[in-house]
Structure formats: C-alpha cells, structure tokens
Tab-separated table of C-alpha atoms in Angstrom:
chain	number	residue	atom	x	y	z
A	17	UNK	CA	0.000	0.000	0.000
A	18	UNK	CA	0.771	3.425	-0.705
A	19	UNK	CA	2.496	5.726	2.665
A	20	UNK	CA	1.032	8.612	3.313
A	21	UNK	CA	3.836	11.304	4.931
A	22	UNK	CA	2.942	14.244	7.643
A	23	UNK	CA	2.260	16.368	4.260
A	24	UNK	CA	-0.422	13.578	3.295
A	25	UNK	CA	1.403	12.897	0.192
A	26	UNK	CA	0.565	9.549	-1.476
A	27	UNK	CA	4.163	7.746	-2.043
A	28	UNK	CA	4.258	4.280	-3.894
A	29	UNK	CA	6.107	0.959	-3.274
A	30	UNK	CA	5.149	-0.808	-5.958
A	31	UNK	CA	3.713	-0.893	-9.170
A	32	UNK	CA	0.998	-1.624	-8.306
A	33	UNK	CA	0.413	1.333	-5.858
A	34	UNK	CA	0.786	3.867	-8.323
A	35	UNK	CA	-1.721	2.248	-10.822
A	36	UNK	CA	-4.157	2.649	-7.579
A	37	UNK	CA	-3.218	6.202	-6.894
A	38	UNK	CA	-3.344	6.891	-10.216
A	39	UNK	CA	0.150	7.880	-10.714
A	40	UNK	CA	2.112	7.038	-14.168
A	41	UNK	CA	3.482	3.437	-13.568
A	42	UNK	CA	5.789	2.863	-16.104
A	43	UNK	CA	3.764	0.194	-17.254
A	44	UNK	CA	2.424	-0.560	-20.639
A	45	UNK	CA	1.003	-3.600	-22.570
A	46	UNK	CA	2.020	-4.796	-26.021
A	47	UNK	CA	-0.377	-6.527	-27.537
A	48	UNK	CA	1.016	-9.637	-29.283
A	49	UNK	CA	0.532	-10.076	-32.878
A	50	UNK	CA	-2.914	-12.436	-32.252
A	51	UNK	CA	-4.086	-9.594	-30.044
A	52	UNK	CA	-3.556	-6.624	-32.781
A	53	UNK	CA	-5.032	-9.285	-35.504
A	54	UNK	CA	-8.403	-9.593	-33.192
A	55	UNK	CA	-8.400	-6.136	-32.725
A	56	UNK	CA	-8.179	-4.785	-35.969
A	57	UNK	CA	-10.913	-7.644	-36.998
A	58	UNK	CA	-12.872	-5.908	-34.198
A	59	UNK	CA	-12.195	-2.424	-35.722
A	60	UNK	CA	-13.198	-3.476	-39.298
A	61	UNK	CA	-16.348	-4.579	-38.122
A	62	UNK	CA	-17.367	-1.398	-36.054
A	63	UNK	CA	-16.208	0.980	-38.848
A	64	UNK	CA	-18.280	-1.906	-41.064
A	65	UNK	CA	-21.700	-1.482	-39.129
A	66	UNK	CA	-21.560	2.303	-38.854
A	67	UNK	CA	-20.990	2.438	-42.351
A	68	UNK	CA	-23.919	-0.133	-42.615
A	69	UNK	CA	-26.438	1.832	-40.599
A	70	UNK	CA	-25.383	4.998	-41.948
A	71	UNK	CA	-26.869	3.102	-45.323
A	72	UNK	CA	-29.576	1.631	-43.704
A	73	UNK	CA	-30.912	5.396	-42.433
A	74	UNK	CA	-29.736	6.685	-45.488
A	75	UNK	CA	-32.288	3.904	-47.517
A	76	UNK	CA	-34.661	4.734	-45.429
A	77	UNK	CA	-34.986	8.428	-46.023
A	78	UNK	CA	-34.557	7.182	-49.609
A	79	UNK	CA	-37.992	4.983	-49.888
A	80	UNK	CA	-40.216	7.103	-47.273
A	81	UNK	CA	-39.371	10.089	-49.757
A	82	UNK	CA	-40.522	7.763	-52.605
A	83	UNK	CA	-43.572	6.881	-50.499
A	84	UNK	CA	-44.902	10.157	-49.838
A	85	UNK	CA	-43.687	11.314	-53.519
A	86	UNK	CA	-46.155	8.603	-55.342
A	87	UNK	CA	-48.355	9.516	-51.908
A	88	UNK	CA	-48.711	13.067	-52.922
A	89	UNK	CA	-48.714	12.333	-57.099
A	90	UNK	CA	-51.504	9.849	-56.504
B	15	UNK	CA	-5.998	-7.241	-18.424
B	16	UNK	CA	-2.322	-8.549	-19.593
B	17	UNK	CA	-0.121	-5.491	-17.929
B	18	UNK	CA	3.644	-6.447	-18.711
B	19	UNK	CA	6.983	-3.760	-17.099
B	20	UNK	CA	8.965	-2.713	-19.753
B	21	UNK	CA	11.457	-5.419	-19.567
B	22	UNK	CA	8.606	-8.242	-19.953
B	23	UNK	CA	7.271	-9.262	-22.973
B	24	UNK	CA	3.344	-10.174	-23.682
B	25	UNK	CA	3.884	-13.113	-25.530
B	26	UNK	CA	5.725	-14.629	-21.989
B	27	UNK	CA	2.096	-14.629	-20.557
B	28	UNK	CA	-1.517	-16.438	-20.959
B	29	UNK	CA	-3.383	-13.687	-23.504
B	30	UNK	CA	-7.077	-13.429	-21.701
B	31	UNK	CA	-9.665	-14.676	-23.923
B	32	UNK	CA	-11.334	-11.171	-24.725
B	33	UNK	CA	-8.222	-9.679	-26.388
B	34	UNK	CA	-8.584	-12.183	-28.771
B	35	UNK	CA	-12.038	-11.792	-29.232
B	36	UNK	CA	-12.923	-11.999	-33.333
B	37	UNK	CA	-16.233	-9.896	-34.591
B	38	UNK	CA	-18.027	-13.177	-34.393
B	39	UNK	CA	-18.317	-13.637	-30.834
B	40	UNK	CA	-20.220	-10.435	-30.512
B	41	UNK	CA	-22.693	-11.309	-33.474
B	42	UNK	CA	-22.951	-14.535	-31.580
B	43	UNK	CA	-24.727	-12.571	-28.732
B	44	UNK	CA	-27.198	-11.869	-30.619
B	45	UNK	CA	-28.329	-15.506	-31.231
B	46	UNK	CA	-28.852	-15.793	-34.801
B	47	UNK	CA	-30.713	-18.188	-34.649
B	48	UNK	CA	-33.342	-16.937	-32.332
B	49	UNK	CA	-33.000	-14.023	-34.233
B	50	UNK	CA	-33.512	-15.997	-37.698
B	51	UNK	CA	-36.993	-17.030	-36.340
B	52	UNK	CA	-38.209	-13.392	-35.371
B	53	UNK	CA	-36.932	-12.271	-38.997
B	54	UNK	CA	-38.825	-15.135	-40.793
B	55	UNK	CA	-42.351	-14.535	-38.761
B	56	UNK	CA	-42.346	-10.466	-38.844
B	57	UNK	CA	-41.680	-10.952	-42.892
B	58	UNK	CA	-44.766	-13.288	-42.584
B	59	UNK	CA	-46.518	-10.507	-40.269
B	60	UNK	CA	-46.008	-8.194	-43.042
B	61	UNK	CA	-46.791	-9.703	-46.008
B	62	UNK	CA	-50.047	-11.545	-44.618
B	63	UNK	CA	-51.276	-8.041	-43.667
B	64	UNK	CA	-54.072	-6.920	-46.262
B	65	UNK	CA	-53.039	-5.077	-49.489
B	66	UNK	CA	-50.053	-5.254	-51.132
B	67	UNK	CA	-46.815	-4.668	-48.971
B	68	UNK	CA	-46.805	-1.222	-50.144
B	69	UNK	CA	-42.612	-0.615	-50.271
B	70	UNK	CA	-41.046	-3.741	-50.598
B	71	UNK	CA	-38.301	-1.351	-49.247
B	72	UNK	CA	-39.391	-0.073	-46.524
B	73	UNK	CA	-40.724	-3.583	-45.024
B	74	UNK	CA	-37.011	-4.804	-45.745
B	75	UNK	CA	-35.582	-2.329	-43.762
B	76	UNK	CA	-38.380	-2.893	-41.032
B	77	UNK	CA	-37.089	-6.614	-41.029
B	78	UNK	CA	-33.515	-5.674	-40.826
B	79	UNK	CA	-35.172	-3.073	-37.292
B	80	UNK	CA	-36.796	-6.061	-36.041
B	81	UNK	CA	-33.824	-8.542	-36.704
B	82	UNK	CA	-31.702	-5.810	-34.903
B	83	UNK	CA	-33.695	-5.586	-32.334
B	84	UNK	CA	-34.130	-9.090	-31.494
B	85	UNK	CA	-30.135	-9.435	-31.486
B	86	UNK	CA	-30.213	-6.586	-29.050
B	87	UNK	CA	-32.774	-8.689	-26.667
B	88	UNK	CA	-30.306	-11.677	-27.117
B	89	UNK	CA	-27.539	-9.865	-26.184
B	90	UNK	CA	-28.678	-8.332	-22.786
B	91	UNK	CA	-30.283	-11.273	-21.763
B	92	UNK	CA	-26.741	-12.788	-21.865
B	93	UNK	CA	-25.304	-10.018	-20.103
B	94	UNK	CA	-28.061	-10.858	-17.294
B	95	UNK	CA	-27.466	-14.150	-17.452
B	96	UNK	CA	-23.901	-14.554	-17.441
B	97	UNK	CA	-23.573	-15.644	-13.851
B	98	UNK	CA	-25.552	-18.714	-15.195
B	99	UNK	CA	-24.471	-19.564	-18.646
B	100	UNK	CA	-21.135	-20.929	-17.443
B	101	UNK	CA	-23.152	-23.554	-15.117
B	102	UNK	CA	-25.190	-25.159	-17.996
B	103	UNK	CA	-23.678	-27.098	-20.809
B	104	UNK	CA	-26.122	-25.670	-22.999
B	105	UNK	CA	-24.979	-22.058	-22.779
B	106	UNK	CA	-21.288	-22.889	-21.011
B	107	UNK	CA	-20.020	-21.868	-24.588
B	108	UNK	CA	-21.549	-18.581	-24.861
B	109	UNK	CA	-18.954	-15.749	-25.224
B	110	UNK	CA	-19.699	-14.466	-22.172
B	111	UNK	CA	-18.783	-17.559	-20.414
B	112	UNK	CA	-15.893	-18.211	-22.590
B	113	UNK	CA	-14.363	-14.817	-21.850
B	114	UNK	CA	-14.311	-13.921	-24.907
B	115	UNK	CA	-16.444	-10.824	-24.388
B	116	UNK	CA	-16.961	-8.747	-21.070
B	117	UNK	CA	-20.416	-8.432	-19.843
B	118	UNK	CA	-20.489	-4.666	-19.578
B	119	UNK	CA	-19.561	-4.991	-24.005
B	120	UNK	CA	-22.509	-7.438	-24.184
B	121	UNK	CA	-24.782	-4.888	-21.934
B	122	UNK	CA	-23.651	-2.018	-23.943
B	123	UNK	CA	-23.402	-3.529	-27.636
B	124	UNK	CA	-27.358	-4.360	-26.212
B	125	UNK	CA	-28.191	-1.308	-25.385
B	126	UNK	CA	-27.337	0.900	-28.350
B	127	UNK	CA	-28.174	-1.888	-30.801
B	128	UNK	CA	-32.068	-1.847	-28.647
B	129	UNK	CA	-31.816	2.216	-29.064
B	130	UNK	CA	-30.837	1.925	-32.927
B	131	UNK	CA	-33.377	-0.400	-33.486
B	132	UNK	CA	-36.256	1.095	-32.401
B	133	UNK	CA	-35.228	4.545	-33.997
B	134	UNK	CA	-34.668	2.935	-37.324
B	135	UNK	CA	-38.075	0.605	-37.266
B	136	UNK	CA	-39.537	4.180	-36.308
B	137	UNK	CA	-38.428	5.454	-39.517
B	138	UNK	CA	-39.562	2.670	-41.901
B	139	UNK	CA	-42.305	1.205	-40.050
B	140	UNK	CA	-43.990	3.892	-38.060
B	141	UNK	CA	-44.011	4.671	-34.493
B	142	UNK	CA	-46.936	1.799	-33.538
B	143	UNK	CA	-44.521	-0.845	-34.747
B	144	UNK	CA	-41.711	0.613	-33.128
B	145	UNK	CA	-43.196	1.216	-30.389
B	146	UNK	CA	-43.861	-2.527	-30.412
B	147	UNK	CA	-40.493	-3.448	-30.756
B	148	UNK	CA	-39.550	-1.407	-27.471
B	149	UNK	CA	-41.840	-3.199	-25.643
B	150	UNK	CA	-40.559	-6.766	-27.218
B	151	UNK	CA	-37.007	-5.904	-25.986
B	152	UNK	CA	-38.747	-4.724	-22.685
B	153	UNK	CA	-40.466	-7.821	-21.835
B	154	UNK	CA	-38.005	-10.074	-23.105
B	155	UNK	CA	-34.974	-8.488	-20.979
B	156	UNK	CA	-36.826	-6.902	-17.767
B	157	UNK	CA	-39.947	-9.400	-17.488
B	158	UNK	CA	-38.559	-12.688	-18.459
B	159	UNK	CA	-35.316	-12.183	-17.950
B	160	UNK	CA	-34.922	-10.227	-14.955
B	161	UNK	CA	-38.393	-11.297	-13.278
B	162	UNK	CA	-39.717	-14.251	-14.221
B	163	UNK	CA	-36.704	-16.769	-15.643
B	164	UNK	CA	-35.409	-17.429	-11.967
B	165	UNK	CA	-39.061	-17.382	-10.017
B	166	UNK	CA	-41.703	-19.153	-11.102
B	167	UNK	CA	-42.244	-22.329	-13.596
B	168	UNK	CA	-44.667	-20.119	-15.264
B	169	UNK	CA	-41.752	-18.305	-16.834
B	170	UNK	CA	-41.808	-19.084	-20.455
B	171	UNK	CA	-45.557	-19.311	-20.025
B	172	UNK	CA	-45.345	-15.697	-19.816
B	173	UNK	CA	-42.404	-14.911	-21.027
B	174	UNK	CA	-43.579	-16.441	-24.486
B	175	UNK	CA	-44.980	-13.618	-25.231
B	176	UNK	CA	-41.952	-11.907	-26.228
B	177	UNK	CA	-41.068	-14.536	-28.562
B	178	UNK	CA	-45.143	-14.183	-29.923
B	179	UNK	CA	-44.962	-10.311	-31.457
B	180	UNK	CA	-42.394	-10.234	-34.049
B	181	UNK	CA	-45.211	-10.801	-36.587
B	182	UNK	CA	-47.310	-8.221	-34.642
B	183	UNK	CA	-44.988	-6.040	-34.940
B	184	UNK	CA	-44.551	-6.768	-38.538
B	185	UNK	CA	-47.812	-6.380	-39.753
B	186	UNK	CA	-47.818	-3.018	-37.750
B	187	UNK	CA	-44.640	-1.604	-39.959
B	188	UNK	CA	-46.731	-2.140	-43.275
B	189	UNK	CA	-50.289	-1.405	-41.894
B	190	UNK	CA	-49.804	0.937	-38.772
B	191	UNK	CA	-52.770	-0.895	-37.127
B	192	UNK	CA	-52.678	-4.125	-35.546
B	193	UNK	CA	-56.280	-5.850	-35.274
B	194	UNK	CA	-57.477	-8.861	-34.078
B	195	UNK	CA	-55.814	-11.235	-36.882
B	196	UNK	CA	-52.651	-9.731	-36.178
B	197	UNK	CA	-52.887	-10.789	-32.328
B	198	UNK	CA	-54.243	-14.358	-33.993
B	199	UNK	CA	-50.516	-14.655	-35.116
B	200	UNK	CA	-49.626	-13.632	-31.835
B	201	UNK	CA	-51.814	-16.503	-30.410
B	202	UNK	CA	-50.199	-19.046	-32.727
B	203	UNK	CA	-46.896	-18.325	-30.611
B	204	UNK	CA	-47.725	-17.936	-27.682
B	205	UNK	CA	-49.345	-21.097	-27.187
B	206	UNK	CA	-46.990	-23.322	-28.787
B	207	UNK	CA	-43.874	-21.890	-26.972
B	208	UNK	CA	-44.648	-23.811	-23.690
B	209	UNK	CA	-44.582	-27.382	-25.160
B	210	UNK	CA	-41.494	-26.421	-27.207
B	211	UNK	CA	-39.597	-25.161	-24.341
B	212	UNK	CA	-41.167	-27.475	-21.780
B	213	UNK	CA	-39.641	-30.329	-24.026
B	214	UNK	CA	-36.403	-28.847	-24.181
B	215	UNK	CA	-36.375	-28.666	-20.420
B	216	UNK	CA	-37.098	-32.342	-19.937
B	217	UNK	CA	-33.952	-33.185	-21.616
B	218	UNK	CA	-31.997	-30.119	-20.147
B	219	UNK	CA	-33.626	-29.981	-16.240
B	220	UNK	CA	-29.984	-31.061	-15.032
B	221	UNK	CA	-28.463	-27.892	-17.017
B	222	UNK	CA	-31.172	-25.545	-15.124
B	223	UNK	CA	-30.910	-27.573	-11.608
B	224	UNK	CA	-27.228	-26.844	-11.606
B	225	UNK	CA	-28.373	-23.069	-12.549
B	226	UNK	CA	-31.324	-23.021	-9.766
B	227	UNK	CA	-33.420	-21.798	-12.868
B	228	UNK	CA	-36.806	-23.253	-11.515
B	229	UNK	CA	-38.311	-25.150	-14.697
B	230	UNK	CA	-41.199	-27.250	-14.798
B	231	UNK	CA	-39.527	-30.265	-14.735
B	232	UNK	CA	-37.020	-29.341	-11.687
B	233	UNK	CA	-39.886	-27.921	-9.496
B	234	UNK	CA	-43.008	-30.163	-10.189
B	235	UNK	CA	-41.557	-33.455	-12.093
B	236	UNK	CA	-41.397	-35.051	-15.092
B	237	UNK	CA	-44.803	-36.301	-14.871
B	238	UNK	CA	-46.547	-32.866	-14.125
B	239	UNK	CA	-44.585	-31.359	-16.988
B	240	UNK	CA	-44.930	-34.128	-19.730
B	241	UNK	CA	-49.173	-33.860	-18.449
B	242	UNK	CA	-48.411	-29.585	-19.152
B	243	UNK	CA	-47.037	-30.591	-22.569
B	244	UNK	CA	-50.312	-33.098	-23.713
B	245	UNK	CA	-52.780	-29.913	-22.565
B	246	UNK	CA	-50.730	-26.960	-24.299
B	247	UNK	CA	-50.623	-29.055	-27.200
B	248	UNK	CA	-54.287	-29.474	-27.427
B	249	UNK	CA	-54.579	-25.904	-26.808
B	250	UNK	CA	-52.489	-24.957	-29.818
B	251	UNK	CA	-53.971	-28.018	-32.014
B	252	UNK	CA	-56.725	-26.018	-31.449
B	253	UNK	CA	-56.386	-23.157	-31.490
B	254	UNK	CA	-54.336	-23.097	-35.029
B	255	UNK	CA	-56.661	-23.986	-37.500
B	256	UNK	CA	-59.095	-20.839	-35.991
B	257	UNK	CA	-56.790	-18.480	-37.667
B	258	UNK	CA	-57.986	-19.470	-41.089
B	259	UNK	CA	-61.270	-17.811	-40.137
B	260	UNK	CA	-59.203	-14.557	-40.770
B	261	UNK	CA	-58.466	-13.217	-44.312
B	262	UNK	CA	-55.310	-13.638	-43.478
B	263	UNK	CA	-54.815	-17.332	-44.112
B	264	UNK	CA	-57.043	-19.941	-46.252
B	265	UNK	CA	-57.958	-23.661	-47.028
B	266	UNK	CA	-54.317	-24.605	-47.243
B	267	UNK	CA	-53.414	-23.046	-43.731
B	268	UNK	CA	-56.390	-25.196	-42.177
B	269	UNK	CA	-55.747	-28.202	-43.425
B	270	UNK	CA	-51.893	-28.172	-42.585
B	271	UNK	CA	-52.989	-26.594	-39.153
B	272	UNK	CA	-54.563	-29.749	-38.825
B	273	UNK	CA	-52.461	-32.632	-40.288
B	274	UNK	CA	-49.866	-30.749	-38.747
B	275	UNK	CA	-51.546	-30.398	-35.683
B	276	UNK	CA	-52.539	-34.460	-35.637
B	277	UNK	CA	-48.462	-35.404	-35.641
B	278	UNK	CA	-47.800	-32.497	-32.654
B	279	UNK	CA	-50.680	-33.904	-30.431
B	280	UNK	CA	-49.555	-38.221	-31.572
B	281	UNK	CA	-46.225	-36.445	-30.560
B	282	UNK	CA	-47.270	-35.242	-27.017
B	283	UNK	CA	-49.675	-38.563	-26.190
B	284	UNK	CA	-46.341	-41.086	-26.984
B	285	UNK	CA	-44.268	-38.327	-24.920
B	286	UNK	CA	-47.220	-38.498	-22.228
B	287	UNK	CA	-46.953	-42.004	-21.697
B	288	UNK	CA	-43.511	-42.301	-21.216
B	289	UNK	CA	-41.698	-42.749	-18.303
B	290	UNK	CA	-38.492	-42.118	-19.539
B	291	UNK	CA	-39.086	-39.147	-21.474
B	292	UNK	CA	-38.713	-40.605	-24.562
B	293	UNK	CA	-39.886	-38.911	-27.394
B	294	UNK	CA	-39.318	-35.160	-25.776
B	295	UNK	CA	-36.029	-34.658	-28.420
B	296	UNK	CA	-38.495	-35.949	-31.168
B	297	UNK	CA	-41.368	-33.518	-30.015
B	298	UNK	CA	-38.906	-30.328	-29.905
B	299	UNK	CA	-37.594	-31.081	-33.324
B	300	UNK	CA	-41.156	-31.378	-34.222
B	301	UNK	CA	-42.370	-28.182	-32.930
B	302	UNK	CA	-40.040	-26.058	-34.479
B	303	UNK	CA	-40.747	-27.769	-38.129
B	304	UNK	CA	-44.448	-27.119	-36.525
B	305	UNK	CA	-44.788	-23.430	-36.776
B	306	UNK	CA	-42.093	-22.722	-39.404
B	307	UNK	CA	-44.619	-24.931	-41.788
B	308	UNK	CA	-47.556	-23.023	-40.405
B	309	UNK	CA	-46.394	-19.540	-41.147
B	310	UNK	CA	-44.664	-21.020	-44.553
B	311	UNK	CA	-47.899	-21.911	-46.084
B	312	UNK	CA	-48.937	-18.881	-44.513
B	313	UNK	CA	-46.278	-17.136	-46.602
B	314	UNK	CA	-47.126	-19.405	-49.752
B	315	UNK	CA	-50.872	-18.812	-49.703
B	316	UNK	CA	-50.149	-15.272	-49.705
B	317	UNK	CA	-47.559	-15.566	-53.042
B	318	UNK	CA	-50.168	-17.971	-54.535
B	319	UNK	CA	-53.517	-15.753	-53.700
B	320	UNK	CA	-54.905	-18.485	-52.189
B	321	UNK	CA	-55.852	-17.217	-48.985
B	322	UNK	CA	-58.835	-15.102	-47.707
C-alpha cells in the first residue's frame, strides 16, 4: 500500500500502488501479434456497421421520400 | 488485463480470452438463430397483412429493425445471465462464459443496438410498430429475464410472449394498425412456446438444476410437466386452424394446421406415456418444423392468392 507522509502525500512501493493512486506506472502492454489481428478484426467490423447503418438510415430516407412522392402524385 | 513492465514481454504470458475476441463472438450474442426465427415470422406478419406490402423497401428495412432488435434482446439477456451460462452445458459456450467478451460490451453492444433499433423501425415502419419493438425488448430483458426466468415455472408461459410479437410487430410496420388477426398470429406463438420449451427442459432440467433456474420439470416433475405438454398441445392443435377464419390465411393453412396439428398432439400422447421421457427430443424437433410450416404456407398462400 501506498504511505502517506505528515504532508499527506501519497508515495508508492510498488507498481501496483501507483496504478491505484493513479500515478504514471511505467507500465504498458504490447499486444502480441494475435491480439492486434483480433483487434483490428474488431475495428473493421465497427467501422463496417456504422458504415452499414449509416446506409440503412440513409435507404430509409430514400424509400419514405418515394412513399410520400407517389403519396402526394396519386 | 495482460499489464507487462517494460522489460517483460506479452507473448511470456496467458493472452485473456477477450483480447482475442474476433467480430463473431459479438454477433454470436445476438443468437442468430433466435434471431432468424423473429426475422422469418415479422416478414410473414407483413406480407399476410391486407393489401399489397406497399414498399417492398421499406418492409425490408423494417425486417432488418426487427432482426436488430431481437439481437439486441439476445444480447442483454446474456449479459443478465452470465452468472448462469457458465453452469449449464447448454450455454457454457456462450462468449460471455468463454471470456471472450466482457459483460459490460454485451450490456452495452445491447443497449445501443435496442436504441438503434427502435429509432430505425420508427423510420420505416412507423411509431406503432416501433413502439412494439420497445416493448418486445422490454419484456423479453426486464420481465422474463430479470423477473420471471429465476421465479416461477410459469416463466416461459409468460415470457412467451416476447417470442409471440415479431409478426405483430410486422404487420404493424406495413399497416400501422394491428387488429385482431394480427394478435391471432400472436396466439399461434404464444401457445406453442410452452410445449417447445417445456420439451427442451425435460432433456436439459440437469443444465437448469445446476443453474437453480426453476423449470417445470425441476420444481413439479417429469410427470406434471410431460401432463403440461399433452394440454398446451391441445390448446395450440386447437387453437391453429381458428386463424384461417381470418383473411389472413385460407384452405391450405387449415388443413396443414390440422395434419400438422394431428403429428404435434400423436407427438405429445407417446411423450405423455412415457416414463423415460422418450420422445421429448423428437417432439422439440417437431415443434419447431411445426410453426415454421404453419407460417410457410402462410407465406405461400399469400404468393399464390390463395388465402382469404
């Protein structure tokens, strides 16, 4: 755990500690190649389905126009 | 999370399951298959509804709201159930489970997918249907889920209704009204979920004991539940041909409802009088080719102008 001096100042030991006090640790992850693979898999498909529903509204604007168009004209 | 110093390397560690995780273990929380029979009985909903479907473009896009929306109901019922997925075999191999996706991703890829749903059926189906579909979500995720799945036997009595209004809410996006012979569809469900699932749960009852989910079969017996099973299905054997007495359906509806309907009931009776539960696999398999046939010739009548 973390000391705490007459000044209240949060000191760490470990690691640890200063990921809890929310202090820079040092510490960093790097993803190994079948991490960044599933990831970017993962990214395709988000960018993918925005794209997709970005269509979708898009499609939809599309045929209620047409709707109201042949709505109004008939 | 994998956290490595500086002088450590990733690859020296086990990689947890959800950094791995590939696009299709999220679309496999929302149950495509589930999801394949909502799709299937909404189109039905919509083209069964009188008149011509009038934009074949706007009723796909309904579909594609309703098939959205169903994945989203899949999706946070296995974020709510997660504690108990791992603890059947059925479900022990659901992502959530696995590890392969967090339950807060599963609770929020449910959530927006619910919200983007509803706004997009909204837009090509009307606010009636879409307001539909909020309530489908609703009662699937807070009522069954939440409510009823862990306390009372009665749950997919109920609960089946969830399941029953995909073609409600189908024949709502191309008609914005939903009358009597829409809720007839609605009927059709509803009734025939509890033999389906009740079956299932005969051969599954030591999945849900080890879950404490409180099934017919775990809290009243095998004998109570296969009796539950012959008086549904007499229900539903009867009540299925009745829908031909609505425009929506015609001769070749009622006399599949009931040739149909004589192989579900032979079904139940052998499963009935068995001890062993023989027959309950049979009688699942059965239902399911049950009501996709129903709302087939449903679909065919329609195509064919035979119906009404």
């Amino acid at each position: 755990m973390a000391d705490t001096d007459t000044n209240t100042t949060m000191v760490a030991d470990t690691p640890d500690d200063y990921g809890r006090e929310g202090l820079p640790t040092g510490e960093h992850h790097q993803p190994t190649e079948a991490e960044e693979k599933a990831r970017n898999k993962r990214n395709i498909a988000i960018a993918l389905s925005v794209v997709g529903f970005v269509v979708l509204i898009y499609l939809t604007t599309f045929f209620r126009l047409a709707e109201n168009l042949k709505g109004a004209a008939g | 999370m994998t956290r490595t110093t500086m002088s450590e390397t990733a690859t020296d560690q086990e990689i947890p399951a959800h950094l791995t995780a590939e696009p299709s273990d999220y679309a496999a929380l929302l149950k495509p298959r589930v999801m394949s029979l909502s799709i299937f009985t909404a189109l039905v909903g919509m083209v069964v509804a009188p008149g011509p479907v009038p934009s074949w473009g706007l009723a796909i896009l309904s579909t594609i709201a309703i098939a959205l929306g169903a994945g989203a109901s899949a999706a946070l019922n296995m974020w709510w159930d997660s504690d108990i997925d791992g603890l059947m075999a059925r479900t022990a191999k659901r992502p959530i489970p696995q590890g392969k996706v967090p339950a807060a991703e599963a609770f929020g890829l449910g959530i927006v997918l619910s919200a983007l749903s509803v706004w997009l059926l909204a837009l090509s189906g009307g606010y009636l249907a879409a307001g539909l579909l909020a309530i489908t979500i609703g009662f699937y995720v807070v009522v069954y889920s939440m409510f009823l799945k862990r306390r009372t036997p009665q749950n997919i009595v109920i609960g089946g209704a969830a399941g029953a209004l995909p073609p409600v809410v189908g024949y709502a996006a191309v008609t914005g009204t939903v009358p009597l012979e829409a809720w007839a569809l609605f009927a059709l469900i509803f009734i025939w979920t509890p033999p389906h699932f009740w079956a299932l749960s005969l051969l599954k009852k030591g999945d849900y004991e080890a879950a404490g989910v409180p099934m017919l079969p775990n809290v009243k017996g095998d004998a109570v539940t296969r009796r539950e099973i012959w008086r549904y299905s007499i229900l539903l054997v009867l009540t299925a041909p009745l829908i031909a007495f609505f425009p929506l359906a015609g001769w070749l509806y009622a006399a599949s409802s009931i040739v149909l309907g004589a192989e579900f009931l032979r079904r139940a009776w052998m499963l009935r009088g068995s001890e062993d539960n023989k027959g309950a696999a049979g009688l699942f398999g059965f239902s399911i080719l049950y009501l996709f046939a129903l709302f087939l010739v449903l679909l065919v009548e329609h195509w064919a102008g035979f119906h009404g």
